[in-house]
CSV table of C-alpha atoms in Angstrom, one decimal:
chain,number,residue,atom,x,y,z
A,184,MET,CA,16.2,21.4,-87.9
A,185,SER,CA,13.3,19.0,-88.6
A,186,LEU,CA,12.2,18.6,-92.2
A,187,LEU,CA,9.0,16.8,-91.2
A,188,ARG,CA,7.0,16.8,-88.0
A,189,ALA,CA,3.8,14.8,-87.3
A,190,GLU,CA,1.8,15.7,-84.3
A,191,HIS,CA,-0.9,13.5,-82.7
A,192,LEU,CA,-2.1,11.8,-85.9
A,193,TYR,CA,-5.3,9.8,-85.8
A,194,LYS,CA,-6.8,7.9,-88.7
A,195,THR,CA,-9.7,5.5,-88.7
A,196,TYR,CA,-11.7,3.7,-91.5
A,197,PRO,CA,-15.2,2.2,-91.5
A,198,ALA,CA,-15.0,-1.4,-90.2
A,199,PRO,CA,-15.5,-3.8,-93.2
A,200,GLY,CA,-18.7,-5.8,-93.1
A,201,SER,CA,-20.2,-3.6,-90.3
A,202,LEU,CA,-23.6,-2.0,-90.6
A,203,SER,CA,-22.8,0.4,-87.9
A,204,ARG,CA,-20.9,3.6,-88.8
A,205,LYS,CA,-19.6,3.8,-85.2
A,206,ARG,CA,-17.4,0.7,-85.7
A,207,LYS,CA,-14.1,1.9,-86.9
A,208,VAL,CA,-10.7,0.4,-87.7
A,209,HIS,CA,-8.2,2.4,-85.7
A,210,ALA,CA,-5.3,2.4,-88.1
A,211,VAL,CA,-3.2,5.2,-86.6
A,212,THR,CA,-3.6,6.4,-83.0
A,213,ASP,CA,-1.9,9.4,-81.5
A,214,VAL,CA,1.3,9.2,-83.5
A,215,SER,CA,3.9,11.9,-83.2
A,216,LEU,CA,7.3,11.8,-84.8
A,217,THR,CA,10.1,14.1,-86.2
A,218,MET,CA,12.4,13.6,-89.1
A,219,SER,CA,15.6,15.6,-89.5
A,220,ALA,CA,16.9,16.6,-93.0
A,221,GLY,CA,19.1,13.9,-94.5
A,222,GLU,CA,18.3,11.1,-92.0
A,223,THR,CA,16.8,7.7,-92.6
A,224,LEU,CA,14.0,6.7,-90.3
A,225,GLY,CA,13.0,3.0,-90.3
A,226,LEU,CA,9.5,2.0,-89.4
A,227,VAL,CA,8.9,-1.6,-88.4
A,228,GLY,CA,6.0,-3.6,-87.0
A,229,GLU,CA,3.7,-6.5,-87.7
A,230,SER,CA,1.3,-6.6,-90.6
A,231,GLY,CA,-1.8,-4.4,-89.9
A,232,CYS,CA,-0.1,-2.2,-87.3
A,233,GLY,CA,-0.6,1.0,-89.4
A,234,LYS,CA,2.8,1.4,-91.0
A,235,SER,CA,1.6,2.0,-94.6
A,236,THR,CA,-1.2,4.2,-93.4
A,237,LEU,CA,1.2,6.4,-91.5
A,238,GLY,CA,3.5,6.6,-94.6
A,239,ARG,CA,0.6,7.7,-96.8
A,240,LEU,CA,-0.5,10.3,-94.2
A,241,LEU,CA,3.0,11.8,-94.1
A,242,VAL,CA,3.0,12.5,-97.9
A,243,GLY,CA,-0.6,13.7,-98.0
A,244,LEU,CA,-2.2,10.7,-99.8
A,245,GLU,CA,-4.5,10.2,-96.8
A,246,LYS,CA,-6.0,12.9,-94.7
A,247,PRO,CA,-5.9,12.3,-90.9
A,248,ASP,CA,-9.1,12.5,-88.8
A,249,SER,CA,-7.1,14.8,-86.5
A,250,GLY,CA,-3.5,16.0,-86.0
A,251,GLN,CA,-1.0,17.8,-88.2
A,252,VAL,CA,1.8,16.9,-90.6
A,253,LEU,CA,4.2,19.9,-90.8
A,254,PHE,CA,6.7,19.9,-93.7
A,255,ARG,CA,9.2,22.7,-93.2
A,256,GLU,CA,6.8,24.1,-90.6
A,257,GLN,CA,3.9,24.2,-93.1
A,258,ASP,CA,0.8,22.2,-92.4
A,259,ILE,CA,0.4,20.2,-95.6
A,260,PHE,CA,-3.4,19.9,-95.2
A,261,GLN,CA,-4.0,23.6,-94.5
A,262,VAL,CA,-1.8,25.4,-97.0
A,263,LYS,CA,-3.1,27.2,-100.1
A,264,ARG,CA,-3.6,25.2,-103.3
A,265,ALA,CA,-0.6,26.7,-105.0
A,266,ASP,CA,1.7,26.0,-102.1
A,267,LYS,CA,0.3,22.5,-101.8
A,268,LYS,CA,1.3,21.7,-105.3
A,269,GLN,CA,4.9,22.8,-104.5
A,270,ILE,CA,5.0,20.8,-101.3
A,271,ARG,CA,3.7,17.7,-103.1
A,272,THR,CA,6.7,17.7,-105.4
A,273,GLN,CA,9.0,17.6,-102.4
A,274,MET,CA,7.3,14.5,-100.9
A,275,GLN,CA,7.3,11.3,-102.9
A,276,ILE,CA,6.5,7.6,-102.2
A,277,VAL,CA,7.8,4.3,-103.5
A,278,PHE,CA,5.0,1.7,-103.2
A,279,GLN,CA,5.2,-1.9,-102.1
A,280,ASP,CA,3.9,-3.5,-105.3
A,281,PRO,CA,6.0,-2.5,-108.3
A,282,TRP,CA,3.5,-3.9,-110.7
A,283,ALA,CA,0.3,-2.2,-109.4
A,284,SER,CA,2.0,1.2,-109.0
A,285,LEU,CA,2.9,1.5,-112.7
A,286,ASN,CA,0.4,2.3,-115.4
A,287,PRO,CA,0.6,-0.8,-117.7
A,288,ARG,CA,-0.6,1.3,-120.7
A,289,LYS,CA,2.2,3.8,-120.6
A,290,ARG,CA,5.8,3.6,-121.8
A,291,ILE,CA,8.4,4.1,-119.2
A,292,TYR,CA,9.5,7.3,-121.0
A,293,ASP,CA,6.0,8.7,-120.4
A,294,ILE,CA,5.8,7.6,-116.8
A,295,LEU,CA,9.1,9.5,-116.1
A,296,SER,CA,8.7,12.5,-118.3
A,297,VAL,CA,5.1,13.6,-117.8
A,298,PRO,CA,5.6,14.6,-114.1
A,299,MET,CA,8.7,16.6,-114.9
A,300,LEU,CA,7.0,18.4,-117.8
A,301,TYR,CA,3.8,19.1,-115.7
A,302,HIS,CA,5.7,20.6,-112.8
A,303,LYS,CA,8.1,22.5,-115.2
A,304,LEU,CA,11.2,20.7,-114.0
A,305,ALA,CA,12.1,20.0,-117.6
A,306,ASP,CA,11.1,21.2,-121.1
A,307,GLN,CA,10.9,19.6,-124.5
A,308,GLY,CA,14.5,20.5,-125.2
A,309,ASN,CA,16.1,18.6,-122.3
A,310,ILE,CA,13.5,16.0,-121.2
A,311,GLU,CA,15.1,13.2,-123.1
A,312,ASP,CA,18.4,13.8,-121.4
A,313,LYS,CA,16.7,13.9,-118.0
A,314,VAL,CA,14.9,10.6,-118.6
A,315,THR,CA,18.1,9.0,-119.7
A,316,ASP,CA,19.9,10.3,-116.7
A,317,LEU,CA,17.2,8.9,-114.3
A,318,LEU,CA,17.4,5.5,-116.0
A,319,LEU,CA,21.2,5.4,-115.6
A,320,ARG,CA,21.0,6.5,-112.0
A,321,VAL,CA,18.8,3.5,-111.0
A,322,GLY,CA,20.8,1.0,-113.1
A,323,LEU,CA,18.5,0.5,-116.1
A,324,PRO,CA,19.5,0.5,-119.8
A,325,THR,CA,18.9,3.8,-121.6
A,326,ASP,CA,16.6,2.1,-124.1
A,327,SER,CA,14.2,1.2,-121.3
A,328,GLY,CA,12.1,4.2,-122.0
A,329,GLU,CA,10.5,2.7,-125.1
A,330,ARG,CA,9.3,-0.4,-123.2
A,331,TYR,CA,6.2,-1.1,-121.1
A,332,PRO,CA,6.1,-2.2,-117.4
A,333,HIS,CA,5.2,-5.8,-118.2
A,334,GLU,CA,8.5,-6.2,-120.1
A,335,PHE,CA,10.5,-5.8,-116.9
A,336,SER,CA,11.2,-8.0,-113.9
A,337,GLY,CA,9.9,-7.2,-110.4
A,338,GLY,CA,13.3,-5.7,-109.4
A,339,GLN,CA,13.5,-3.6,-112.6
A,340,ARG,CA,9.9,-2.3,-112.1
A,341,GLN,CA,10.8,-1.3,-108.5
A,342,ARG,CA,13.8,0.6,-110.0
A,343,ILE,CA,11.4,2.4,-112.3
A,344,GLY,CA,9.3,3.3,-109.3
A,345,ILE,CA,12.3,4.8,-107.5
A,346,ALA,CA,13.2,6.7,-110.7
A,347,ARG,CA,9.7,8.1,-110.9
A,348,ALA,CA,9.9,9.3,-107.3
A,349,LEU,CA,13.3,10.9,-107.9
A,350,SER,CA,12.1,12.7,-111.1
A,351,LEU,CA,10.7,15.6,-109.1
A,352,ASN,CA,13.8,16.2,-107.0
A,353,PRO,CA,12.1,15.4,-103.7
A,354,ALA,CA,13.4,16.3,-100.2
A,355,LEU,CA,11.5,13.4,-98.5
A,356,LEU,CA,11.1,9.9,-99.9
A,357,VAL,CA,8.8,7.4,-98.2
A,358,CYS,CA,9.5,3.7,-99.2
A,359,ASP,CA,6.6,1.5,-98.3
A,360,GLU,CA,8.0,-2.0,-98.0
A,361,PRO,CA,9.8,-1.6,-101.4
A,362,VAL,CA,11.5,-5.0,-101.2
A,363,SER,CA,8.9,-7.3,-99.6
A,364,ALA,CA,7.6,-8.5,-103.0
A,365,LEU,CA,11.1,-9.2,-104.4
A,366,ASP,CA,13.5,-12.2,-104.3
A,367,VAL,CA,16.2,-12.0,-101.6
A,368,SER,CA,19.0,-11.4,-104.1
A,369,ILE,CA,17.1,-8.5,-105.7
A,370,GLN,CA,16.2,-7.1,-102.3
A,371,ALA,CA,19.9,-6.5,-101.6
A,372,GLN,CA,20.3,-4.6,-104.9
A,373,ILE,CA,17.3,-2.3,-104.2
A,374,LEU,CA,18.5,-1.6,-100.6
A,375,ASN,CA,21.9,-0.7,-102.0
A,376,LEU,CA,20.3,1.5,-104.6
A,377,LEU,CA,18.3,3.3,-101.9
A,378,ALA,CA,21.4,3.9,-99.9
A,379,GLU,CA,23.2,5.3,-102.9
A,380,VAL,CA,20.4,7.7,-104.0
A,381,GLN,CA,19.8,8.8,-100.3
A,382,ALA,CA,23.4,9.9,-100.1
A,383,GLU,CA,23.6,11.3,-103.6
A,384,PHE,CA,20.4,13.4,-103.4
A,385,ASN,CA,20.7,14.1,-99.6
A,386,LEU,CA,17.2,12.7,-99.2
A,387,THR,CA,15.3,12.3,-96.0
A,388,LEU,CA,14.1,8.8,-96.1
A,389,MET,CA,11.4,6.8,-94.3
A,390,PHE,CA,11.9,3.1,-94.9
A,391,ILE,CA,8.9,0.9,-93.9
A,392,ALA,CA,9.6,-2.8,-93.7
A,393,HIS,CA,9.0,-6.1,-91.8
A,394,GLY,CA,12.5,-7.3,-91.9
A,395,LEU,CA,14.7,-6.1,-89.1
A,396,ALA,CA,17.9,-6.8,-91.1
A,397,SER,CA,17.0,-4.4,-93.9
A,398,ILE,CA,15.8,-1.8,-91.4
A,399,LYS,CA,19.0,-2.0,-89.4
A,400,TYR,CA,21.1,-1.8,-92.6
A,401,LEU,CA,19.5,1.4,-93.9
A,402,SER,CA,18.3,3.4,-90.9
A,403,ASP,CA,19.8,6.0,-88.7
A,404,ARG,CA,16.8,5.8,-86.3
A,405,ILE,CA,14.1,3.2,-86.0
A,406,ALA,CA,10.5,3.5,-84.8
A,407,VAL,CA,8.6,0.4,-83.7
A,408,MET,CA,4.9,0.4,-84.2
A,409,TYR,CA,2.2,-1.8,-82.6
A,410,LEU,CA,-1.5,-1.7,-83.2
A,411,GLY,CA,-1.4,1.9,-84.5
A,412,ARG,CA,0.9,3.4,-81.9
A,413,ILE,CA,4.7,4.1,-81.8
A,414,VAL,CA,6.0,2.1,-78.8
A,415,GLU,CA,9.8,2.7,-79.1
A,416,VAL,CA,12.1,5.0,-81.0
A,417,ALA,CA,15.9,4.8,-80.9
A,418,THR,CA,19.0,4.9,-83.0
A,419,ALA,CA,19.6,1.7,-84.9
A,420,GLU,CA,22.5,0.8,-82.7
A,421,LYS,CA,20.7,1.5,-79.4
A,422,LEU,CA,17.5,-0.3,-80.5
A,423,PHE,CA,19.4,-3.6,-80.9
A,424,SER,CA,21.9,-3.2,-78.0
A,425,HIS,CA,19.7,-1.6,-75.4
A,426,THR,CA,16.1,-2.8,-76.3
A,427,CYS,CA,13.5,-1.5,-73.8
A,428,HIS,CA,10.0,-2.3,-74.9
A,429,PRO,CA,9.0,-6.0,-74.5
A,430,TYR,CA,7.4,-6.0,-78.0
A,431,THR,CA,10.6,-4.8,-79.6
A,432,LYS,CA,12.5,-7.5,-77.7
A,433,ALA,CA,10.1,-10.1,-79.1
A,434,LEU,CA,10.5,-8.8,-82.6
A,435,ILE,CA,14.3,-9.0,-82.4
A,436,MET,CA,14.4,-12.4,-80.7
A,437,SER,CA,12.0,-13.9,-83.2
A,438,SER,CA,14.1,-12.8,-86.2
A,439,PRO,CA,15.5,-15.8,-88.1
A,440,VAL,CA,19.3,-16.3,-87.8
A,441,PRO,CA,21.5,-18.8,-89.7
A,442,ASP,CA,22.1,-20.9,-86.6
A,443,PRO,CA,20.5,-24.4,-86.5
A,444,TYR,CA,21.4,-24.8,-82.8
A,445,ARG,CA,19.8,-21.5,-81.6
A,446,ARG,CA,16.8,-22.1,-79.3
A,447,GLN,CA,13.9,-19.7,-79.0
A,448,GLU,CA,14.3,-17.7,-75.8
A,449,PRO,CA,11.2,-17.8,-73.5
A,450,GLU,CA,10.8,-14.0,-73.6
A,451,ALA,CA,10.5,-14.1,-77.4
A,452,LEU,CA,7.4,-16.2,-77.3
A,453,LEU,CA,4.4,-13.9,-76.9
A,454,SER,CA,1.2,-15.3,-75.6
A,455,GLY,CA,-2.2,-14.7,-77.1
A,456,GLU,CA,-3.2,-13.1,-80.4
A,457,ILE,CA,-2.9,-9.6,-81.8
A,458,PRO,CA,-5.9,-7.7,-80.5
A,459,SER,CA,-8.5,-6.3,-82.9
A,460,ASN,CA,-7.9,-2.8,-84.2
A,461,VAL,CA,-11.6,-2.4,-84.4
A,462,GLU,CA,-11.9,-2.8,-80.6
A,463,PRO,CA,-8.4,-2.1,-79.3
A,464,PRO,CA,-7.9,-3.1,-75.6
A,465,PRO,CA,-8.0,-0.3,-73.0
A,466,GLY,CA,-4.7,1.0,-71.5
A,467,CYS,CA,-1.6,-0.2,-73.2
A,468,SER,CA,-2.5,-1.9,-76.5
A,469,PHE,CA,0.3,-4.5,-75.9
A,470,HIS,CA,-0.8,-5.6,-72.4
A,471,PRO,CA,-2.8,-8.7,-73.5
A,472,ARG,CA,0.4,-10.3,-74.7
A,473,CYS,CA,3.0,-8.6,-72.5
A,474,PRO,CA,5.1,-10.7,-70.1
A,475,LEU,CA,5.6,-7.6,-67.8
A,476,VAL,CA,1.9,-6.7,-67.6
A,477,GLN,CA,0.7,-5.0,-64.4
A,478,ASP,CA,-2.7,-3.7,-63.3
A,479,SER,CA,-1.8,-0.1,-64.3
A,480,CYS,CA,-1.1,-1.3,-67.9
A,481,ARG,CA,-4.8,-2.2,-68.3
A,482,LEU,CA,-6.0,1.2,-67.3
A,483,GLU,CA,-3.5,3.8,-68.6
A,484,VAL,CA,-2.2,4.5,-72.1
A,485,PRO,CA,1.6,4.9,-71.7
A,486,SER,CA,3.2,7.9,-73.4
A,487,LEU,CA,6.7,7.8,-74.9
A,488,LEU,CA,9.2,8.4,-72.1
A,489,THR,CA,12.9,9.2,-72.4
A,490,VAL,CA,15.3,6.5,-71.4
A,491,PRO,CA,17.7,7.8,-68.6
A,492,ASP,CA,21.0,9.2,-70.0
A,493,ASP,CA,19.7,9.0,-73.6
A,494,ASP,CA,17.5,11.8,-74.9
A,495,THR,CA,17.2,10.0,-78.3
A,496,HIS,CA,15.7,6.8,-76.9
A,497,LEU,CA,12.0,6.9,-76.3
A,498,VAL,CA,9.9,4.0,-75.0
A,499,ALA,CA,6.2,3.6,-74.2
A,500,CYS,CA,6.6,1.3,-71.2
A,501,PRO,CA,7.1,2.7,-67.7
A,502,ILE,CA,7.4,-0.8,-66.3
A,503,SER,CA,10.5,-1.5,-68.4
A,504,LEU,CA,12.1,1.8,-67.4
A,505,ALA,CA,11.3,1.3,-63.7
A,506,GLY,CA,12.6,-2.2,-63.7
A,507,GLY,CA,15.8,-1.5,-65.6
A,508,LYS,CA,14.8,-3.8,-68.4
A,509,CYS,CA,16.6,-1.9,-71.2
A,510,GLU,CA,19.4,-4.2,-72.1
């Protein structure tokens, strides 16, 4: 049974520096996806492809121009106010910047305790124990509550952000590039922490990132996004062993590996630049850079099609499917 289902989400913003209201940035375009209870869905793509916007739409921080987000079959933008308050506690987000996401004027104790008291998940009799338990769960000293965010390192601040998200006992946790601003050694610690809390709390997790290594490490399924659209969805194993979409292949082939003798494969080198998301190209948004482009790609927007013999693998490239390019 799906915990969360998004259907045909569209989101645009006014184009910066434009005097015309008709010029829009197409951040998310016709995105549909499903997340089952307890799974981890990775979302990967280049900067500016709409990953963070999609994550904010799924937890209700942004309202789509059109489309639905269904949490346990309830449209989160159409429910009554009392029901929305309950739903919002079940959907939390960990932001990319652990400094900007924490109020510098508040002690850590206040950052963690106020949401629990407001939503009546704790009272004055047990709130100190709950805050202490949260700090221990994310690997912080119990006296951290009396300190302020500026007294912590970047990795510690991200642990505080995770603790704040867990304080409301959510069912869904969206992690918006939570390790991109951290040192490599700290990244591994945060990834391991996320894996631990996901298993402990039976969370449904969306993990947004640039790095394919971290995505592969955490995810059960992976969705690849390009210029506001989902172009491929597969299990983590199948995405790397039977890659279909040429953009996904380019992402994987361009990932750095510790091999000084490895040469860049020709298919990993994409021609051209990323098209503008203010004036996206007609047809397939990837066609200006695609090595498999045909005339039909310039006219028709491809839908996600099922790979033969694998209902869990979807790809928005009929050329790859027809040519047997999934390898």
